[in-house]
Tab-separated table of C-alpha atoms in Angstrom:
chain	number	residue	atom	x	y	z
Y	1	UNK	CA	-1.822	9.447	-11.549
Y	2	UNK	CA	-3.281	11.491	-9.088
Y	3	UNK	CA	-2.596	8.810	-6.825
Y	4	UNK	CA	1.018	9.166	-7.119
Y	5	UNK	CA	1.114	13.414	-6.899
Y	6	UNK	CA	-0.424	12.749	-3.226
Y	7	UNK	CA	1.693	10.315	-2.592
Y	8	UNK	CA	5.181	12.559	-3.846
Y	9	UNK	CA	3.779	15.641	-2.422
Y	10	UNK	CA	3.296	13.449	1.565
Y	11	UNK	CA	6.969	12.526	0.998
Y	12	UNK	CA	8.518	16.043	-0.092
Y	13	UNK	CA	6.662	17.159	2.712
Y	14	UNK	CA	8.317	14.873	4.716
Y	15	UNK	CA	11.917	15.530	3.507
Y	16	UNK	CA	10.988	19.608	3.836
Y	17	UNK	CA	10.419	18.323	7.536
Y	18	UNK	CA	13.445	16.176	8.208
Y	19	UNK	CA	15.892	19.221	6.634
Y	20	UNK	CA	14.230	21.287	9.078
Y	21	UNK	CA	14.817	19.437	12.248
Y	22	UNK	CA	18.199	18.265	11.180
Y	23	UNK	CA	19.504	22.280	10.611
Y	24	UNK	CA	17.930	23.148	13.604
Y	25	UNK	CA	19.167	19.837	15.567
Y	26	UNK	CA	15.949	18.656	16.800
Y	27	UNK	CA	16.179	15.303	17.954
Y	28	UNK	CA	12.651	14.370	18.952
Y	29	UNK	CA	11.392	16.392	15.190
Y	30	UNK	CA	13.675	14.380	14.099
Y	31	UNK	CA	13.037	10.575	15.363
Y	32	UNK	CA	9.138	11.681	14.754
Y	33	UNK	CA	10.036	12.034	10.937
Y	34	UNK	CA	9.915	8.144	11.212
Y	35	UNK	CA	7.386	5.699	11.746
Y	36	UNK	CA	6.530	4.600	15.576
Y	37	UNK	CA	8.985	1.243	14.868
Y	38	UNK	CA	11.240	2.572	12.071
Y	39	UNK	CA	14.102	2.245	11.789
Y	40	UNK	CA	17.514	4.355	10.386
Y	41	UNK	CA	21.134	2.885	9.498
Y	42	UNK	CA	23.720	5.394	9.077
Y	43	UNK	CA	27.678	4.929	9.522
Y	44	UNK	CA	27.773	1.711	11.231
Y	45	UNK	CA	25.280	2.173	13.062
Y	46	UNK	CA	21.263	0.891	13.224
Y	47	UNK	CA	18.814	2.601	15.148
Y	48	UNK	CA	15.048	1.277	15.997
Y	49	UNK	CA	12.493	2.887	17.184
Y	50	UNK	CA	12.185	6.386	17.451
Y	51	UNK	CA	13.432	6.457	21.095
Y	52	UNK	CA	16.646	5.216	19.352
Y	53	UNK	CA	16.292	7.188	16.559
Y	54	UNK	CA	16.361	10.377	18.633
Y	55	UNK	CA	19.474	9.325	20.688
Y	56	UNK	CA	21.193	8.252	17.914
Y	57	UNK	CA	20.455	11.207	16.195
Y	58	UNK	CA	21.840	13.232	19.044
Y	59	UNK	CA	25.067	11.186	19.406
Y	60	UNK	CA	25.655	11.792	15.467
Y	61	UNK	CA	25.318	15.686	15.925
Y	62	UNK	CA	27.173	15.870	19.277
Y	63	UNK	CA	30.560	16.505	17.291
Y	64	UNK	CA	28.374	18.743	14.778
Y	65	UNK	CA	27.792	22.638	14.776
Y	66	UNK	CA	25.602	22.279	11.761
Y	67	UNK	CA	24.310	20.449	9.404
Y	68	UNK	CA	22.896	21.591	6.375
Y	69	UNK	CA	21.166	18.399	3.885
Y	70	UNK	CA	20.492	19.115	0.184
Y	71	UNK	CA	18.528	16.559	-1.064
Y	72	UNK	CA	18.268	15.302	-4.822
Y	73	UNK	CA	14.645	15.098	-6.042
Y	74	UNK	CA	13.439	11.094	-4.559
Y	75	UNK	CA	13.206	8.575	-7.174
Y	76	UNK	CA	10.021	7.070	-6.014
Y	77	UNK	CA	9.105	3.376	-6.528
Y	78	UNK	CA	5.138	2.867	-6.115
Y	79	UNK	CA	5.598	-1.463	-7.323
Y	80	UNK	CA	5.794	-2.558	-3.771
Y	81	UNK	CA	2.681	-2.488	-0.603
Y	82	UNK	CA	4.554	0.846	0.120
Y	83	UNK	CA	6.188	3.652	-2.272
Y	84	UNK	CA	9.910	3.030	-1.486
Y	85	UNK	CA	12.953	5.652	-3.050
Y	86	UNK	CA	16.648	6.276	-3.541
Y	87	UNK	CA	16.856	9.762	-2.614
Y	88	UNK	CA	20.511	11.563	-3.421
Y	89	UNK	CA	22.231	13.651	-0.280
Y	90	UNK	CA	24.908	15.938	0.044
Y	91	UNK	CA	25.529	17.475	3.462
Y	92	UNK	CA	27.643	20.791	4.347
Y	93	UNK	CA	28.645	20.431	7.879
Y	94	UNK	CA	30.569	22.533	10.200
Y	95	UNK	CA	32.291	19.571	13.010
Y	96	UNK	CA	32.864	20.840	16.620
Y	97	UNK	CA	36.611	21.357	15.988
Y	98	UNK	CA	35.973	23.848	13.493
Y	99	UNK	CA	36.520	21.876	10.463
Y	100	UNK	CA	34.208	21.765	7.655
Y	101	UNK	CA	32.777	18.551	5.938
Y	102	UNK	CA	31.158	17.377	2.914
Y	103	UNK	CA	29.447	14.005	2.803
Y	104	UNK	CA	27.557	12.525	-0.196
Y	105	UNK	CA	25.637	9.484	-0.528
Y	106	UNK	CA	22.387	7.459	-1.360
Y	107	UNK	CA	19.402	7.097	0.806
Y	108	UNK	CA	17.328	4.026	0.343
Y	109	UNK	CA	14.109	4.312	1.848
Y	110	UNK	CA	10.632	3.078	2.689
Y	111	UNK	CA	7.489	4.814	3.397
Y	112	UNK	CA	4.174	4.757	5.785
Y	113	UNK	CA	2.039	6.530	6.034
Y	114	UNK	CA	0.502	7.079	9.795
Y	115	UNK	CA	-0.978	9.470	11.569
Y	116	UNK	CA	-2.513	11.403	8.514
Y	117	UNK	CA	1.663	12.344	6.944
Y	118	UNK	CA	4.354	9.623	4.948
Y	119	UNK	CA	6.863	8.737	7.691
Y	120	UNK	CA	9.741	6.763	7.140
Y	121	UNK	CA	9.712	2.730	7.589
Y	122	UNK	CA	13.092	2.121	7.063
Y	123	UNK	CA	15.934	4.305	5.884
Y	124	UNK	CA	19.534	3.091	4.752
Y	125	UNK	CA	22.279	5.907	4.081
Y	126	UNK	CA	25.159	4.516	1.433
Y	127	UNK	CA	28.050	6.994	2.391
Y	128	UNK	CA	30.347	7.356	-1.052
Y	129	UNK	CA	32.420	10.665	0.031
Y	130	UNK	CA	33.173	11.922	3.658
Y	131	UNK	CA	35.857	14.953	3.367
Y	132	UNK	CA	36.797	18.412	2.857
Y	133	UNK	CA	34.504	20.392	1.141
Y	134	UNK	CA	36.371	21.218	-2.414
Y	135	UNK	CA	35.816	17.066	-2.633
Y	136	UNK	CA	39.542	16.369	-2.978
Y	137	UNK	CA	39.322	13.239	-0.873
Y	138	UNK	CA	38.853	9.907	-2.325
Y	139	UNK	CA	35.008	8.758	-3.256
């Protein structure tokens, strides 16, 4: 068991990190949230490397004031040669034009750990709602 607590605390730690650098838009915090080749698909798009990462990540928030993530508690998987999770996500987010936004969705992910913290292998965002914030849009 203890095992496992090390292994959810790395992660949380990680997803404390990755709010972080996503409220205060940093790109390279961000793309070093992932592994050296990870790799992140998100709205079409699929991004490798954390070079990629980082300019994807800056494309996305481009048309973004802020972003504000509130993450579900991870549902962590430990069968497989690396804990993997489905992690739910709501985001507040203020667009460019003034407009606010609510997205909600599922992130699959994978974890490695390098460099003495969990990074992410491999992370897979399932979009279900995209709309105005009293969620009277379609899911």
């Amino acid at each position: 068991m203890s095992d496992f607590i090390s292994i959810e605390s790395g992660i949380r730690q990680l997803y404390a990190r990755c709010v972080d650098v996503v409220w205060r838009q940093d790109t390279q915090g961000f793309a070093d949230c992932f592994s050296a080749d990870g790799e992140w698909k998100i709205a079409g798009h699929h991004f490798r490397g954390r070079e990629e990462i980082s300019n994807g990540f800056a494309g996305l928030l481009s048309i973004n004031q802020r972003v504000l993530m509130l993450l579900g508690n991870p549902l962590i998987d430990m069968t497989g040669r690396w804990p993997s999770a489905r992690t739910y996500v709501t985001e507040l987010i203020k667009r460019q034009d003034g407009a606010g936004v609510t997205t909600m969705g599922v992130y699959y992910e994978r974890f490695v750990q390098q460099d003495d913290r969990w990074c992410f292998q491999w992370r897979h965002f399932d979009l279900h709602y995209y709309g105005p914030t009293d969620l009277s849009g379609a899911f």
